[in-house]
mmCIF file of C-alpha atoms in Angstrom:
data_model
loop_
_atom_site.group_PDB
_atom_site.id
_atom_site.type_symbol
_atom_site.label_atom_id
_atom_site.label_comp_id
_atom_site.label_asym_id
_atom_site.label_seq_id
_atom_site.Cartn_x
_atom_site.Cartn_y
_atom_site.Cartn_z
ATOM 1 C CA MET T 1 74.882 129.285 0.601
ATOM 2 C CA THR T 2 78.432 129.233 1.098
ATOM 3 C CA GLN T 3 80.549 132.438 1.461
ATOM 4 C CA ASP T 4 82.594 131.555 -1.919
ATOM 5 C CA LEU T 5 79.262 131.002 -3.765
ATOM 6 C CA THR T 6 77.935 134.480 -2.475
ATOM 7 C CA ARG T 7 80.969 136.115 -3.579
ATOM 8 C CA ASP T 8 80.947 134.395 -7.302
ATOM 9 C CA ILE T 9 77.166 135.317 -7.612
ATOM 10 C CA ALA T 10 77.788 138.952 -6.625
ATOM 11 C CA ALA T 11 81.072 139.163 -8.976
ATOM 12 C CA MET T 12 78.782 137.587 -11.852
ATOM 13 C CA ILE T 13 75.977 140.454 -11.370
ATOM 14 C CA GLY T 14 78.980 142.952 -11.114
ATOM 15 C CA SER T 15 80.172 141.634 -14.497
ATOM 16 C CA ARG T 16 77.079 141.609 -16.315
ATOM 17 C CA ILE T 17 76.014 145.209 -15.293
ATOM 18 C CA CYS T 18 79.489 146.480 -16.214
ATOM 19 C CA HIS T 19 79.273 144.489 -19.614
ATOM 20 C CA ASP T 20 76.159 146.163 -20.709
ATOM 21 C CA LEU T 21 77.035 149.441 -19.540
ATOM 22 C CA ILE T 22 80.403 149.772 -21.200
ATOM 23 C CA SER T 23 79.268 149.764 -24.759
ATOM 24 C CA PRO T 24 76.513 152.563 -24.509
ATOM 25 C CA VAL T 25 79.067 154.819 -22.671
ATOM 26 C CA GLY T 26 81.773 154.066 -24.994
ATOM 27 C CA ALA T 27 79.358 154.806 -27.782
ATOM 28 C CA ILE T 28 78.547 158.292 -26.217
ATOM 29 C CA ALA T 29 82.206 159.131 -25.968
ATOM 30 C CA ASN T 30 82.808 158.468 -29.628
ATOM 31 C CA GLY T 31 79.798 160.640 -30.633
ATOM 32 C CA VAL T 32 81.063 163.401 -28.385
ATOM 33 C CA GLU T 33 84.547 163.094 -30.153
ATOM 34 C CA LEU T 34 83.043 163.113 -33.822
ATOM 35 C CA LEU T 35 81.072 166.269 -32.964
ATOM 36 C CA ALA T 36 84.457 168.016 -31.710
ATOM 37 C CA MET T 37 86.266 166.736 -34.862
ATOM 38 C CA SER T 38 83.490 168.032 -37.377
ATOM 39 C CA GLY T 39 83.205 171.357 -35.298
ATOM 40 C CA ALA T 40 79.559 171.041 -34.840
ATOM 41 C CA GLY T 41 79.925 171.162 -31.110
ATOM 42 C CA THR T 42 82.229 173.379 -29.239
ATOM 43 C CA GLY T 43 82.474 175.228 -26.164
ATOM 44 C CA PRO T 44 82.011 174.718 -22.402
ATOM 45 C CA GLU T 45 78.830 172.483 -22.954
ATOM 46 C CA LEU T 46 80.867 170.022 -25.148
ATOM 47 C CA SER T 47 83.578 170.077 -22.819
ATOM 48 C CA LEU T 48 81.444 169.087 -19.678
ATOM 49 C CA ILE T 49 79.673 166.177 -21.653
ATOM 50 C CA SER T 50 83.083 164.960 -22.611
ATOM 51 C CA GLU T 51 84.700 165.076 -19.044
ATOM 52 C CA SER T 52 81.372 163.628 -17.872
ATOM 53 C CA VAL T 53 81.521 160.740 -20.105
ATOM 54 C CA GLU T 54 85.382 160.070 -19.665
ATOM 55 C CA ASN T 55 84.969 159.555 -15.866
ATOM 56 C CA ALA T 56 81.786 157.743 -16.310
ATOM 57 C CA ASN T 57 83.748 155.251 -18.676
ATOM 58 C CA ALA T 58 86.550 154.983 -16.253
ATOM 59 C CA ARG T 59 84.246 154.361 -13.190
ATOM 60 C CA VAL T 60 82.471 151.677 -15.134
ATOM 61 C CA LYS T 61 85.904 150.055 -15.697
ATOM 62 C CA PHE T 62 86.941 150.605 -12.007
ATOM 63 C CA PHE T 63 83.521 148.808 -11.144
ATOM 64 C CA ARG T 64 84.232 146.066 -13.490
ATOM 65 C CA ILE T 65 87.571 145.264 -11.673
ATOM 66 C CA ALA T 66 86.036 145.902 -7.882
ATOM 67 C CA PHE T 67 82.959 144.139 -8.444
ATOM 68 C CA GLY T 68 83.280 141.953 -11.428
ATOM 69 C CA MET T 69 84.723 138.244 -12.369
ATOM 70 C CA ALA T 70 88.432 137.439 -12.270
ATOM 71 C CA SER T 71 89.351 134.609 -14.121
ATOM 72 C CA PRO T 72 92.237 132.341 -12.667
ATOM 73 C CA GLY T 73 95.626 133.453 -14.004
ATOM 74 C CA GLN T 74 93.760 136.845 -15.239
ATOM 75 C CA MET T 75 96.408 139.757 -14.840
ATOM 76 C CA THR T 76 95.736 143.419 -14.753
ATOM 77 C CA SER T 77 98.452 145.803 -16.117
ATOM 78 C CA ARG T 78 99.833 148.688 -14.210
ATOM 79 C CA THR T 79 98.938 150.993 -17.015
ATOM 80 C CA GLU T 80 95.415 149.796 -17.092
ATOM 81 C CA ILE T 81 94.606 150.366 -13.493
ATOM 82 C CA ALA T 82 96.878 153.769 -13.094
ATOM 83 C CA GLY T 83 95.060 154.870 -16.261
ATOM 84 C CA ILE T 84 91.647 154.200 -14.749
ATOM 85 C CA LEU T 85 92.475 155.904 -11.376
ATOM 86 C CA LYS T 86 93.788 159.027 -13.221
ATOM 87 C CA ALA T 87 90.565 159.381 -15.174
ATOM 88 C CA VAL T 88 88.426 158.925 -11.975
ATOM 89 C CA SER T 89 90.439 161.253 -10.015
ATOM 90 C CA THR T 90 89.174 164.895 -9.193
ATOM 91 C CA ALA T 91 90.257 168.098 -7.678
ATOM 92 C CA ARG T 92 88.967 167.101 -4.729
ATOM 93 C CA LEU T 93 90.096 163.441 -4.354
ATOM 94 C CA THR T 94 93.133 161.921 -6.026
ATOM 95 C CA TYR T 95 94.846 158.526 -6.341
ATOM 96 C CA ASP T 96 98.613 157.406 -6.193
ATOM 97 C CA TRP T 97 98.818 154.069 -7.586
ATOM 98 C CA THR T 98 102.613 152.806 -6.730
ATOM 99 C CA PRO T 99 103.135 149.121 -7.854
ATOM 100 C CA THR T 100 105.103 149.178 -10.866
ATOM 101 C CA GLU T 101 104.512 145.505 -11.975
ATOM 102 C CA ASP T 102 101.420 143.727 -13.599
ATOM 103 C CA LEU T 103 99.342 141.926 -10.628
ATOM 104 C CA PRO T 104 96.765 139.252 -10.726
ATOM 105 C CA ARG T 105 93.303 140.571 -11.144
ATOM 106 C CA GLU T 106 92.217 138.833 -7.998
ATOM 107 C CA GLU T 107 94.641 141.171 -6.173
ATOM 108 C CA VAL T 108 93.707 144.336 -7.783
ATOM 109 C CA LYS T 109 90.173 143.503 -7.011
ATOM 110 C CA LEU T 110 91.101 143.427 -3.341
ATOM 111 C CA ALA T 111 92.861 146.816 -3.505
ATOM 112 C CA CYS T 112 89.931 148.468 -5.525
ATOM 113 C CA LEU T 113 87.476 147.388 -2.912
ATOM 114 C CA MET T 114 89.547 148.751 -0.035
ATOM 115 C CA LEU T 115 89.953 152.045 -1.853
ATOM 116 C CA MET T 116 86.411 152.094 -2.174
ATOM 117 C CA CYS T 117 86.293 151.746 1.920
ATOM 118 C CA LEU T 118 88.675 154.574 2.349
ATOM 119 C CA GLU T 119 86.803 156.840 0.281
ATOM 120 C CA THR T 120 83.857 156.861 2.249
ATOM 121 C CA ALA T 121 86.022 158.498 5.303
ATOM 122 C CA LEU T 122 87.102 161.416 3.174
ATOM 123 C CA PRO T 123 83.998 163.413 2.999
ATOM 124 C CA ARG T 124 86.056 166.562 1.585
ATOM 125 C CA GLY T 125 88.537 164.598 -0.326
ATOM 126 C CA GLY T 126 92.158 163.483 0.178
ATOM 127 C CA VAL T 127 94.827 161.686 -1.323
ATOM 128 C CA ILE T 128 94.729 157.597 -1.309
ATOM 129 C CA LYS T 129 98.119 156.082 -2.177
ATOM 130 C CA ILE T 130 98.052 152.382 -2.906
ATOM 131 C CA GLY T 131 101.342 150.468 -2.509
ATOM 132 C CA TYR T 132 101.971 146.834 -2.720
ATOM 133 C CA THR T 133 105.089 145.049 -1.321
ATOM 134 C CA ASN T 134 105.903 141.330 -0.575
ATOM 135 C CA GLY T 135 102.215 140.120 -1.416
ATOM 136 C CA GLN T 136 100.438 142.954 1.128
ATOM 137 C CA TRP T 137 98.270 145.758 -0.043
ATOM 138 C CA GLN T 138 99.237 149.089 2.029
ATOM 139 C CA LEU T 139 96.465 151.655 1.353
ATOM 140 C CA ARG T 140 96.836 155.254 3.039
ATOM 141 C CA ALA T 141 94.394 157.815 2.987
ATOM 142 C CA SER T 142 95.401 161.391 3.891
ATOM 143 C CA ALA T 143 93.200 164.309 4.390
ATOM 144 C CA GLN T 144 92.505 167.373 6.500
ATOM 145 C CA ARG T 145 89.132 165.961 7.707
ATOM 146 C CA LEU T 146 88.494 162.238 8.071
ATOM 147 C CA GLU T 147 85.280 160.655 9.268
ATOM 148 C CA PRO T 148 85.421 156.844 9.357
ATOM 149 C CA ALA T 149 82.124 155.150 10.645
ATOM 150 C CA PRO T 150 83.065 152.840 13.409
ATOM 151 C CA ASP T 151 80.277 150.371 12.687
ATOM 152 C CA LEU T 152 81.474 150.193 8.952
ATOM 153 C CA TRP T 153 85.088 149.776 9.958
ATOM 154 C CA ALA T 154 84.517 147.124 12.656
ATOM 155 C CA ARG T 155 83.141 144.786 9.581
ATOM 156 C CA LEU T 156 86.563 144.919 7.848
ATOM 157 C CA GLY T 157 88.374 142.571 10.047
ATOM 158 C CA SER T 158 86.109 139.440 9.363
ATOM 159 C CA VAL T 159 83.201 138.429 6.781
ATOM 160 C CA THR T 160 79.897 139.665 8.365
ATOM 161 C CA ALA T 161 76.194 139.431 7.352
ATOM 162 C CA PRO T 162 74.839 142.227 5.176
ATOM 163 C CA GLN T 163 72.217 143.250 8.056
ATOM 164 C CA GLY T 164 72.547 147.116 8.655
ATOM 165 C CA LEU T 165 74.274 147.923 5.591
ATOM 166 C CA LYS T 166 73.427 150.356 2.686
ATOM 167 C CA PRO T 167 73.899 149.526 -0.827
ATOM 168 C CA SER T 168 76.412 152.202 -0.836
ATOM 169 C CA ASP T 169 78.419 150.478 1.575
ATOM 170 C CA VAL T 170 78.649 147.294 -0.031
ATOM 171 C CA GLN T 171 82.282 147.120 -0.399
ATOM 172 C CA PHE T 172 82.569 146.684 3.549
ATOM 173 C CA LEU T 173 80.831 143.314 3.050
ATOM 174 C CA LEU T 174 83.028 142.250 -0.311
ATOM 175 C CA ALA T 175 86.464 143.516 0.833
ATOM 176 C CA PRO T 176 86.675 141.076 3.910
ATOM 177 C CA MET T 177 85.224 138.138 1.420
ATOM 178 C CA GLN T 178 87.991 139.120 -0.902
ATOM 179 C CA ALA T 179 90.665 139.159 1.502
ATOM 180 C CA ALA T 180 89.675 135.777 2.874
ATOM 181 C CA ALA T 181 89.625 134.254 -0.655
ATOM 182 C CA LEU T 182 93.161 135.309 -0.638
ATOM 183 C CA GLY T 183 94.014 133.965 2.714
ATOM 184 C CA ARG T 184 94.421 137.339 4.110
ATOM 185 C CA ARG T 185 92.719 139.632 6.650
ATOM 186 C CA ILE T 186 92.277 143.352 6.452
ATOM 187 C CA THR T 187 93.439 145.319 9.307
ATOM 188 C CA HIS T 188 93.192 149.278 9.906
ATOM 189 C CA SER T 189 94.792 152.153 11.736
ATOM 190 C CA SER T 190 94.169 156.010 12.115
ATOM 191 C CA GLY T 191 95.632 159.077 13.317
ATOM 192 C CA ASP T 192 97.026 162.458 12.630
ATOM 193 C CA GLY T 193 94.872 163.151 9.548
ATOM 194 C CA VAL T 194 96.020 159.293 8.259
ATOM 195 C CA ILE T 195 93.884 156.123 8.060
ATOM 196 C CA SER T 196 96.052 153.050 6.947
ATOM 197 C CA LEU T 197 94.538 149.631 5.548
ATOM 198 C CA LEU T 198 96.911 146.597 5.302
ATOM 199 C CA ALA T 199 95.945 143.289 3.567
#
């Protein structure tokens, strides 16, 4: 099975799962909103449910970009991806999306997969800044405590076999595949509380 076929099958599975999840999660969000409007449900319980549903909805949208299919010529607006990242940000971990233009979905897919790789090195949270200049992604994670796993980070430079990977680390398999599909290679550097990824 070729690398492109493997990548396409994975993307189709990702799209299917996200497509099937987005409707029920959206329905729950609508139900919570109706409860709040009717006054039938108020207080910290409803607030907690509302926040959790909003986060779940944003996560599904994020995964749809990171793992789903991207049609040729399909674009992702800056407003969409910045809104998604704002919704998935927490007090512990925040994201700063700096590109001001709309970008091809295939490019944003790569950025999301690289972002997920950086998240694994931030056990206590931090800030991830995402930039895009002259056709190159620059992702920079800063935190008081960084724990990049050497065996995972070694995979980023080239496409590798899945042996030894946990499901939670699938982004380290898919990110190099996506970079290769765009004719690029991921490089990384670290030091002084910062990890940088370029592609």
